[in-house]
């Protein structure tokens, strides 16, 4: 049997990292009803007891292989098969798993599992069957990791920050792919459970936006997936296709079209999952993860027709009828992604009862109301006209909020700059907003759900703008809501400036068409005053407004607009740049001043590294302090 050889793997776990900081399971516990909370507390108590007993065994006997450890590992997940857990509604089970996942992290038990894996790599006395067999410690640990990664973003994110753990998984996948490519069919079949175990964990991790960056543009991963697609095992093929959908860019479209049979299997599996309404067990797929995977496939424009030809629309519509919020959300968003294709839009409009149900969902307070509104907007010109008529009311309703987020107050005849962005980049976007406000610009930005519909508010923000900053990234391109904004900007023939938020991302697909070869401004890294000065100048040129000229030293200008900035520097214990500069010798200070004058680019690079200037605010604060000396 071709088993993975852990002895050949090199992975190091950095146990100095404090995993799980600032995690709280209260957001899950607070949603639990009393009976669910009672079940959770019972399972948690059992877990803590098992973990304590297992740690006691390890303290006495070390991390060596023994049956007692295996038994304890089995007991950790047996609650799946017990009463009263199995009688609880599946949505409520999710709350239990997600809360329990954080308990695993907080108790450091996850580290115990990883140490067990590490010891297996180093233990020369263990047989291959003990290390790698179907009933081995390895398979049990992976079973636990996969079950919790499946439903917990926090658990998955903790796994990817464990030093070299992802490389360890990719090593295994790469070895399997070599065997699959070079060996006979009999050997491939024997690899099935091992490949499935590793691929299941990777697939469950990769679905989360916080985790997928470890796999994007990873040649090792993509090449291994290509080999797995050759295996005649549909569950592995589907995991592979979905995993590619989460990380592959538009230039990998051929991989999906050459595996159309797997797309059909995904759609048929969704139909089956909706009909059976079973929870995930063994190789079965939940309706939620199938809809999410299909929706992610639909982001790629070249996949849209392939999905529709294989019958994706009807089961997605059926899933919008689900009472499960997550299922309904993913179904609505998948249909929204498909509807950007004009021909498919007509097909969706012809599905009896679909628009009526989507309209109902759009008026609820369920999470799916947002993609439902978006879908109606894309599908229906009449609906867009109706929403546009409401924009004046929305404008009046949002004025009090606009005052708090833009300089100059109301959205009146003097139009504003709108910032279109994806929420994962909100921190740097807010710094850009603050920077522009300090220089006299009126800014419209969606910080919260504004009064009235968010859709109305955003449409109003675009219509009333004189310029839109498209803060683009991989996540921006993937988001159907960002696509709606960007395409509406083009439809309304608004001026826009592309602003790059992700250094590694080159616009592709629909976003590549919109941005084209336009000059973009890069805010993915620290920006020098010279860069910011040009940014302001170009905005002024586009707007053709009379703003005060940008001063030679941006930081000095910021200092005048913020008279208390120096006090903030002195009060800030973590970024006390004033004290750091004062501590410099006269010779060093003189050197820096000369360096700034004679080699400004090197000066800013030097201070970035020397004083850990990780963002725009830090740079501004540093320059305020520097200019005062």
XYZ file of C-alpha atoms in Angstrom:
629
model
C 0.000 0.000 0.000
C 1.378 3.405 -0.978
C 1.216 5.275 2.304
C 2.482 8.786 2.952
C 5.840 8.723 4.690
C 5.782 11.338 7.449
C 9.481 10.816 8.124
C 10.194 12.507 4.800
C 8.321 15.667 5.796
C 9.908 18.754 7.284
C 7.567 20.974 9.220
C 8.266 23.007 12.316
C 5.653 24.287 14.716
C 6.327 27.653 16.265
C 5.003 27.161 19.764
C 6.052 30.685 20.756
C 3.113 32.025 18.750
C 0.111 32.790 20.942
C -2.698 31.145 19.034
C -6.300 32.205 19.462
C -5.718 35.671 20.904
C -8.859 37.786 21.244
C -11.168 34.945 20.226
C -14.556 34.703 21.866
C -17.299 32.145 21.435
C -19.892 34.439 23.021
C -21.139 35.472 19.586
C -22.233 31.856 19.105
C -23.354 31.095 22.646
C -25.543 34.217 22.750
C -27.616 32.843 19.867
C -28.189 29.483 21.563
C -31.542 28.650 23.068
C -31.517 27.146 26.555
C -31.689 23.500 25.415
C -28.920 24.034 22.846
C -26.765 25.831 25.396
C -27.277 22.946 27.809
C -26.134 20.457 25.153
C -23.128 22.626 24.314
C -22.101 22.889 27.973
C -22.378 19.118 28.349
C -20.233 18.472 25.259
C -17.736 21.118 26.371
C -17.465 19.544 29.818
C -16.840 16.125 28.246
C -14.216 17.632 25.957
C -12.348 19.325 28.797
C -12.397 16.075 30.765
C -11.037 14.074 27.809
C -8.419 16.729 27.061
C -7.283 16.752 30.685
C -7.035 12.952 30.738
C -5.147 12.899 27.432
C -2.688 15.524 28.629
C -2.137 13.449 31.768
C -1.298 10.393 29.651
C 1.082 12.441 27.514
C 2.838 13.835 30.589
C 3.438 10.303 31.864
C 4.228 8.500 28.619
C 5.128 11.294 26.222
C 3.714 11.692 22.727
C 4.456 8.081 21.838
C 1.930 5.958 19.998
C -0.402 3.951 22.241
C -3.977 2.690 22.174
C -5.043 4.887 25.065
C -4.272 8.032 23.064
C -6.188 6.628 20.094
C -9.222 5.931 22.285
C -9.191 9.472 23.653
C -8.961 10.894 20.136
C -11.982 8.815 19.112
C -13.960 10.078 22.093
C -13.342 13.701 21.128
C -15.637 13.483 18.096
C -18.089 10.801 19.185
C -20.618 13.454 20.285
C -21.646 13.627 16.601
C -23.338 10.248 17.030
C -24.912 10.775 20.448
C -28.150 12.125 21.816
C -29.215 14.879 22.299
C -26.842 16.431 19.723
C -28.327 14.488 16.803
C -31.841 15.693 17.653
C -30.873 19.367 17.443
C -31.664 21.330 14.280
C -28.648 21.527 11.967
C -28.411 25.323 12.214
C -28.159 25.057 15.986
C -25.523 22.340 15.640
C -23.378 24.842 13.747
C -23.443 27.145 16.753
C -22.260 24.298 18.995
C -19.401 23.330 16.658
C -18.237 26.926 16.209
C -18.275 27.636 19.926
C -16.535 24.334 20.656
C -13.859 25.086 18.033
C -12.841 28.176 19.990
C -12.748 26.078 23.171
C -10.277 23.788 21.374
C -8.096 26.777 20.548
C -8.356 28.476 23.942
C -7.483 25.284 25.814
C -4.330 24.853 23.680
C -5.597 21.386 22.813
C -5.048 22.171 19.148
C -1.352 22.519 19.941
C -1.468 19.094 21.601
C -2.816 17.579 18.376
C -0.121 19.277 16.315
C 2.573 18.038 18.678
C 1.229 14.519 18.234
C 1.662 14.923 14.485
C 5.150 16.304 14.974
C 6.116 13.346 17.146
C 4.825 10.892 14.542
C 7.251 12.428 12.078
C 10.175 11.918 14.446
C 9.281 8.556 16.035
C 11.374 5.901 14.244
C 9.868 3.039 16.267
C 6.362 3.380 14.815
C 5.382 1.117 11.952
C 4.008 2.550 8.720
C 0.566 1.225 9.600
C 0.690 2.890 13.013
C 1.711 6.162 11.393
C -0.306 6.136 8.213
C -2.957 3.423 8.329
C -6.670 4.088 8.053
C -7.055 3.647 11.818
C -3.864 5.467 12.699
C -3.295 8.412 14.970
C -2.763 10.498 11.836
C -6.216 9.691 10.432
C -7.882 10.410 13.772
C -6.146 13.772 14.170
C -7.041 14.775 10.632
C -10.625 13.731 11.260
C -10.798 16.126 14.222
C -9.075 18.985 12.383
C -11.334 18.608 9.340
C -14.581 18.456 11.301
C -13.893 21.773 13.006
C -12.261 23.508 10.034
C -15.440 22.672 8.107
C -17.566 25.099 10.138
C -15.135 27.372 11.960
C -13.309 30.273 10.356
C -11.414 30.848 13.617
C -10.234 27.237 13.727
C -9.082 27.301 10.090
C -7.303 30.617 10.515
C -5.459 29.249 13.544
C -4.273 26.265 11.497
C -2.797 28.410 8.722
C -0.743 30.544 11.117
C 0.963 27.477 12.556
C 4.408 27.725 11.046
C 4.892 25.466 7.992
C 1.686 23.482 8.553
C 0.299 24.444 5.139
C 3.621 23.484 3.546
C 3.320 20.124 5.281
C -0.119 19.590 3.735
C 1.132 20.640 0.305
C 4.082 18.259 0.636
C 1.658 15.378 1.115
C -0.513 16.494 -1.779
C 2.516 16.804 -4.038
C 3.693 13.280 -3.165
C 0.256 11.859 -3.854
C 0.098 13.622 -7.213
C 3.429 12.104 -8.262
C 2.225 8.630 -7.335
C -1.100 9.148 -9.118
C 0.664 10.336 -12.252
C 3.234 7.546 -12.389
C 1.586 4.494 -10.834
C -0.879 1.875 -11.949
C -4.607 2.105 -11.292
C -4.479 -0.315 -8.347
C -2.100 1.988 -6.506
C -4.323 4.974 -7.143
C -7.250 3.220 -5.504
C -5.188 2.442 -2.424
C -4.345 6.132 -2.127
C -7.985 7.173 -2.040
C -8.478 7.494 1.723
C -5.143 9.208 2.269
C -5.739 11.738 -0.508
C -9.294 12.313 0.679
C -8.126 12.930 4.252
C -5.546 15.552 3.267
C -7.673 17.155 0.564
C -10.695 17.424 2.876
C -8.703 19.459 5.366
C -7.235 21.726 2.673
C -10.640 22.240 1.058
C -12.286 23.185 4.344
C -9.506 25.670 5.133
C -9.393 27.228 1.685
C -13.070 28.254 1.687
C -12.390 31.092 4.115
C -11.172 34.430 2.768
C -8.765 34.798 5.694
C -7.045 31.539 4.721
C -7.082 31.256 0.937
C -4.169 33.680 0.429
C -1.814 30.837 1.391
C -2.875 28.961 -1.755
C -3.430 31.701 -4.359
C -0.896 31.550 -7.196
C 0.736 28.550 -5.510
C 2.080 26.500 -8.417
C 2.637 23.422 -6.245
C -0.997 23.433 -5.192
C -2.439 23.959 -8.684
C -0.207 21.275 -10.228
C -1.181 18.791 -7.516
C -4.867 19.541 -8.043
C -4.506 18.814 -11.762
C -3.289 15.324 -10.875
C -6.112 14.742 -8.389
C -8.632 15.582 -11.101
C -7.372 12.471 -12.904
C -8.475 10.229 -10.048
C -11.744 8.440 -10.723
C -13.128 9.456 -7.322
C -15.886 12.050 -7.646
C -15.688 13.359 -4.078
C -11.964 14.107 -4.480
C -12.534 15.611 -7.917
C -15.270 17.888 -6.579
C -13.128 19.039 -3.650
C -10.372 19.765 -6.158
C -12.612 21.769 -8.504
C -14.122 23.797 -5.676
C -10.681 24.442 -4.171
C -9.463 25.736 -7.528
C -12.542 27.944 -7.769
C -11.620 29.647 -4.498
C -8.047 30.482 -5.522
C -7.621 30.191 -9.312
C -7.783 33.280 -11.477
C -9.440 33.728 -14.856
C -6.496 32.301 -16.792
C -7.223 28.845 -15.316
C -10.678 28.661 -16.951
C -9.700 25.686 -19.113
C -9.304 23.523 -16.008
C -13.022 23.907 -15.317
C -14.216 23.413 -18.887
C -12.140 20.269 -19.329
C -13.834 18.821 -16.246
C -17.464 19.593 -17.097
C -18.607 16.221 -15.752
C -17.542 17.312 -12.259
C -19.613 20.498 -12.613
C -22.615 18.315 -13.449
C -21.879 16.175 -10.389
C -21.834 19.316 -8.221
C -25.260 20.405 -9.500
C -26.726 16.910 -9.089
C -25.283 16.725 -5.573
C -26.980 20.023 -4.731
C -30.318 18.631 -5.927
C -29.758 15.547 -3.790
C -28.746 17.563 -0.722
C -31.851 19.741 -1.000
C -34.090 16.699 -1.367
C -32.551 14.700 1.468
C -31.995 17.658 3.850
C -29.388 15.570 5.653
C -26.457 16.939 7.567
C -22.992 16.219 6.247
C -21.827 12.725 7.017
C -18.808 10.955 5.585
C -18.730 11.694 1.825
C -22.056 13.538 1.659
C -22.117 17.231 0.852
C -24.298 19.842 2.506
C -26.463 22.137 0.416
C -24.643 25.099 1.959
C -21.142 24.111 0.850
C -22.345 23.019 -2.600
C -24.121 26.333 -3.179
C -21.075 28.220 -1.909
C -18.780 26.265 -4.245
C -21.093 26.737 -7.234
C -21.361 30.436 -6.436
C -17.590 30.719 -6.348
C -17.355 28.938 -9.706
C -19.863 31.461 -11.068
C -17.544 34.392 -10.268
C -15.503 33.391 -13.320
C -17.501 34.667 -16.304
C -16.375 31.794 -18.499
C -17.932 29.302 -16.053
C -21.387 30.873 -15.967
C -22.769 29.253 -19.105
C -21.222 25.912 -18.138
C -23.083 25.964 -14.822
C -26.397 26.928 -16.422
C -26.067 24.272 -19.119
C -25.675 21.715 -16.335
C -28.870 22.876 -14.623
C -27.599 25.019 -11.732
C -30.385 27.636 -11.719
C -33.337 25.519 -10.518
C -31.648 23.912 -7.471
C -30.222 27.301 -6.485
C -33.726 28.766 -6.666
C -35.038 25.914 -4.496
C -32.348 26.667 -1.937
C -33.427 30.313 -1.704
C -36.599 28.891 -0.118
C -34.562 27.387 2.737
C -35.147 28.568 6.296
C -31.418 28.191 6.938
C -29.947 31.701 6.643
C -26.559 30.521 5.371
C -28.088 28.308 2.674
C -30.439 31.042 1.450
C -27.592 33.575 1.417
C -25.259 31.391 -0.670
C -28.064 30.504 -3.096
C -28.981 34.170 -3.632
C -25.342 35.180 -4.075
C -24.692 32.336 -6.543
C -27.688 33.436 -8.639
C -26.439 37.032 -8.446
C -23.036 35.978 -9.777
C -24.707 34.117 -12.646
C -27.024 37.036 -13.478
C -24.189 39.303 -14.621
C -24.372 37.374 -17.919
C -27.094 38.939 -20.099
C -28.279 35.652 -21.616
C -28.392 33.915 -18.232
C -30.219 36.908 -16.781
C -33.054 36.199 -19.233
C -33.058 32.514 -18.257
C -33.300 33.361 -14.557
C -36.132 35.824 -15.204
C -38.156 33.025 -16.796
C -38.038 30.727 -13.737
C -41.551 30.684 -12.334
C -41.792 32.089 -8.825
C -38.111 33.034 -8.551
C -38.420 36.823 -8.675
C -41.418 36.790 -6.363
C -39.496 34.854 -3.721
C -36.371 36.981 -4.139
C -38.472 40.120 -3.719
C -39.867 38.728 -0.453
C -36.364 37.942 0.799
C -35.156 41.430 -0.141
C -37.666 42.937 2.301
C -36.744 40.743 5.275
C -34.094 41.336 7.931
C -32.383 38.012 7.138
C -28.739 38.103 5.967
C -29.837 37.026 2.476
C -31.736 40.284 1.958
C -28.587 41.951 0.612
C -27.815 39.491 -2.240
C -31.578 39.290 -2.878
C -31.717 43.059 -3.405
C -28.653 42.861 -5.612
C -30.182 40.079 -7.698
C -33.379 42.077 -8.233
C -31.304 45.091 -9.216
C -29.381 43.122 -11.845
C -32.422 41.220 -13.143
C -34.980 43.956 -13.381
C -34.749 47.376 -15.023
C -38.175 48.213 -13.584
C -36.860 47.422 -10.108
C -33.823 49.655 -10.722
C -36.091 52.504 -11.808
C -38.195 52.022 -8.687
C -35.102 52.096 -6.477
C -33.773 55.167 -8.283
C -37.010 57.015 -7.511
C -36.309 56.360 -3.843
C -32.807 57.785 -4.017
C -33.868 61.345 -3.222
C -35.589 60.093 -0.059
C -32.487 58.053 0.737
C -30.303 61.084 0.148
C -32.300 63.137 2.634
C -32.283 60.261 5.140
C -28.542 59.719 4.888
C -27.526 63.366 5.250
C -27.139 63.221 9.047
C -24.824 60.236 8.648
C -22.962 61.784 5.764
C -22.077 64.712 8.007
C -20.117 62.382 10.227
C -18.102 60.869 7.421
C -17.439 63.647 4.957
C -16.038 67.139 5.250
C -18.535 69.777 4.289
C -21.667 67.993 5.434
C -24.595 67.420 3.110
C -24.578 65.814 -0.298
C -25.600 68.955 -2.196
C -24.656 70.648 -5.446
C -21.005 70.395 -4.540
C -20.466 66.729 -5.321
C -18.188 64.399 -3.440
C -15.585 61.685 -3.956
C -17.005 58.215 -3.417
C -14.763 55.386 -2.239
C -15.761 51.934 -3.497
C -13.989 49.140 -1.636
C -14.245 45.612 -0.248
C -14.599 45.319 3.514
C -11.405 43.361 4.158
C -9.462 46.528 3.262
C -11.516 48.887 5.399
C -8.617 49.827 7.688
C -6.392 51.314 4.970
C -9.426 52.746 3.137
C -10.381 54.701 6.248
C -6.846 56.094 6.381
C -7.211 57.245 2.774
C -10.578 58.783 3.630
C -9.154 60.640 6.646
C -6.199 61.841 4.590
C -8.454 63.262 1.860
C -10.820 64.879 4.369
C -7.864 66.646 5.994
C -7.077 68.100 2.589
C -10.524 69.547 2.095
C -12.315 66.902 0.056
C -15.868 65.748 0.619
C -15.919 61.959 0.908
C -18.768 59.461 0.635
C -18.013 56.011 2.025
C -20.257 53.155 3.126
C -19.140 52.579 6.716
C -22.387 51.224 8.099
C -25.806 50.227 6.842
C -27.231 53.664 6.219
C -30.808 54.734 6.790
C -32.919 53.229 4.066
C -31.576 50.471 1.871
C -27.814 50.111 1.545
C -28.426 49.560 -2.168
C -30.196 52.914 -2.423
C -27.475 54.649 -0.422
C -24.652 53.294 -2.574
C -26.502 54.121 -5.799
C -27.020 57.645 -4.482
C -23.353 57.872 -3.521
C -22.336 56.998 -7.077
C -24.897 59.244 -8.771
C -23.949 62.286 -6.694
C -20.197 61.771 -7.048
C -17.775 63.724 -9.189
C -15.112 61.022 -8.825
C -15.035 57.414 -7.611
C -11.968 55.739 -6.144
C -12.106 52.040 -7.074
C -10.044 50.413 -4.318
C -9.524 47.095 -6.024
C -8.122 43.751 -4.916
C -8.722 40.028 -5.389
C -11.597 40.185 -2.905
C -13.060 43.218 -4.690
C -13.144 41.286 -7.938
C -14.804 38.283 -6.268
C -17.520 40.319 -4.523
C -20.731 40.645 -6.574
C -21.611 43.774 -4.602
C -18.344 45.449 -5.594
C -18.998 44.397 -9.180
C -22.420 46.045 -9.042
C -20.830 49.261 -7.770
C -18.050 49.292 -10.362
C -20.366 48.533 -13.274
C -22.835 51.180 -12.083
C -19.975 53.691 -12.055
C -19.310 52.829 -15.704
C -23.021 52.891 -16.585
C -23.368 56.365 -15.097
C -20.203 57.438 -16.940
C -18.556 58.606 -13.743
C -14.880 59.467 -13.591
C -12.890 56.990 -11.529
C -9.368 56.330 -10.344
C -8.164 52.746 -9.688
C -6.439 52.317 -6.316
C -4.587 49.032 -5.779
C -4.993 47.461 -2.339
C -3.363 44.082 -3.002
C 0.230 44.084 -4.262
C 0.047 40.590 -5.760
C -3.199 41.079 -7.675
C -3.400 42.052 -11.339
C -6.975 42.873 -12.443
C -8.549 40.090 -14.475
C -11.992 39.151 -15.750
C -14.685 41.839 -15.571
C -12.482 44.050 -13.380
C -9.617 43.839 -15.860
C -11.981 45.055 -18.580
C -13.083 48.077 -16.525
C -9.630 49.112 -15.330
C -7.790 48.161 -18.509
C -4.455 49.939 -18.833
C -5.420 52.901 -16.663
C -2.852 54.390 -14.341
C -3.459 53.143 -10.823
C -2.345 54.356 -7.411
C -0.725 51.761 -5.204
C -1.801 51.774 -1.558
C -0.817 48.165 -0.923
C 2.416 49.362 0.697
C 3.579 52.401 2.640
C 3.368 55.595 0.599
C 5.861 58.434 0.582
C 4.780 62.074 0.797
C 5.845 62.468 -2.824
C 3.477 59.701 -3.861
C 0.640 61.181 -1.821
C 1.297 64.633 -3.214
C 0.846 63.348 -6.769
C -2.287 61.492 -5.692
C -3.795 64.741 -4.399
C -2.702 66.709 -7.459
C -4.299 64.255 -9.873
C -7.537 64.230 -7.892
C -7.571 68.041 -7.953
C -6.954 68.035 -11.697
C -9.832 65.625 -12.290
C -12.272 67.478 -10.078
C -11.141 70.873 -11.352
C -11.928 72.326 -7.946
C -10.206 75.184 -6.170
C -8.408 73.580 -3.254
C -5.493 75.040 -1.410
C -2.212 73.933 -3.004
C -0.589 70.927 -1.419
C 2.349 72.053 0.684
C 5.841 70.744 0.042
C 5.726 68.678 3.205
C 2.477 66.748 3.555
C 3.208 65.888 7.152
C 3.632 69.578 7.987
C 0.273 70.285 6.352
C -1.338 67.544 8.412
C 0.269 69.030 11.510
C -1.417 72.397 10.891
C -4.809 70.752 10.356
C -4.405 68.710 13.523
C -3.072 71.022 16.213
C -3.220 68.313 18.850
C -1.244 65.769 16.811
C 1.953 66.333 18.811
C 0.099 65.617 22.053
C -1.211 62.372 20.584
C 2.307 61.343 19.704
C 3.485 61.915 23.255
C 0.531 59.982 24.654
C 0.929 57.025 22.325
C 2.941 54.346 24.124
C 3.320 52.085 21.094
C 4.260 54.659 18.456
C 6.119 57.304 20.429
C 7.992 58.661 17.449
C 8.660 61.979 19.138
C 10.626 60.319 21.926
C 12.446 58.058 19.473
C 13.597 61.002 17.371
C 14.637 63.048 20.408
C 16.753 60.077 21.507
C 18.787 60.257 18.296
C 22.229 61.827 18.491
C 22.779 65.170 16.775
C 24.975 63.451 14.205
C 22.256 60.913 13.311
C 19.569 63.576 13.171
C 21.703 65.766 10.918
C 22.430 62.758 8.709
C 18.701 61.984 8.324
C 17.902 65.591 7.418
C 20.617 65.628 4.755
C 19.516 62.207 3.505
C 15.965 63.438 3.147
C 17.153 66.348 1.002
C 19.716 64.466 -1.113
C 18.108 61.002 -1.447
C 14.415 61.219 -0.461
C 13.435 57.758 -1.749
C 16.162 56.085 0.317
C 15.259 58.293 3.300
C 11.649 57.092 3.372
C 12.663 53.482 2.864
C 15.155 53.806 5.708
C 12.720 55.324 8.208
C 10.073 52.778 7.228
C 12.368 49.940 8.314
C 14.076 51.717 11.209
C 10.917 53.001 12.919
C 8.485 50.266 11.806
C 6.189 52.602 9.871
C 3.598 50.001 8.916
C 0.860 52.300 7.598
C -0.007 55.778 6.368
C -0.978 57.131 9.799
C 2.348 56.039 11.272
C 4.227 57.800 8.480
C 2.259 61.011 8.987
C 2.771 60.917 12.768
C 6.498 60.330 12.326
C 6.895 63.233 9.892
C 4.976 65.580 12.208
C 7.447 64.773 14.983
C 10.457 64.911 12.647
C 9.544 68.345 11.256
C 9.286 69.825 14.748
C 12.976 69.171 15.489
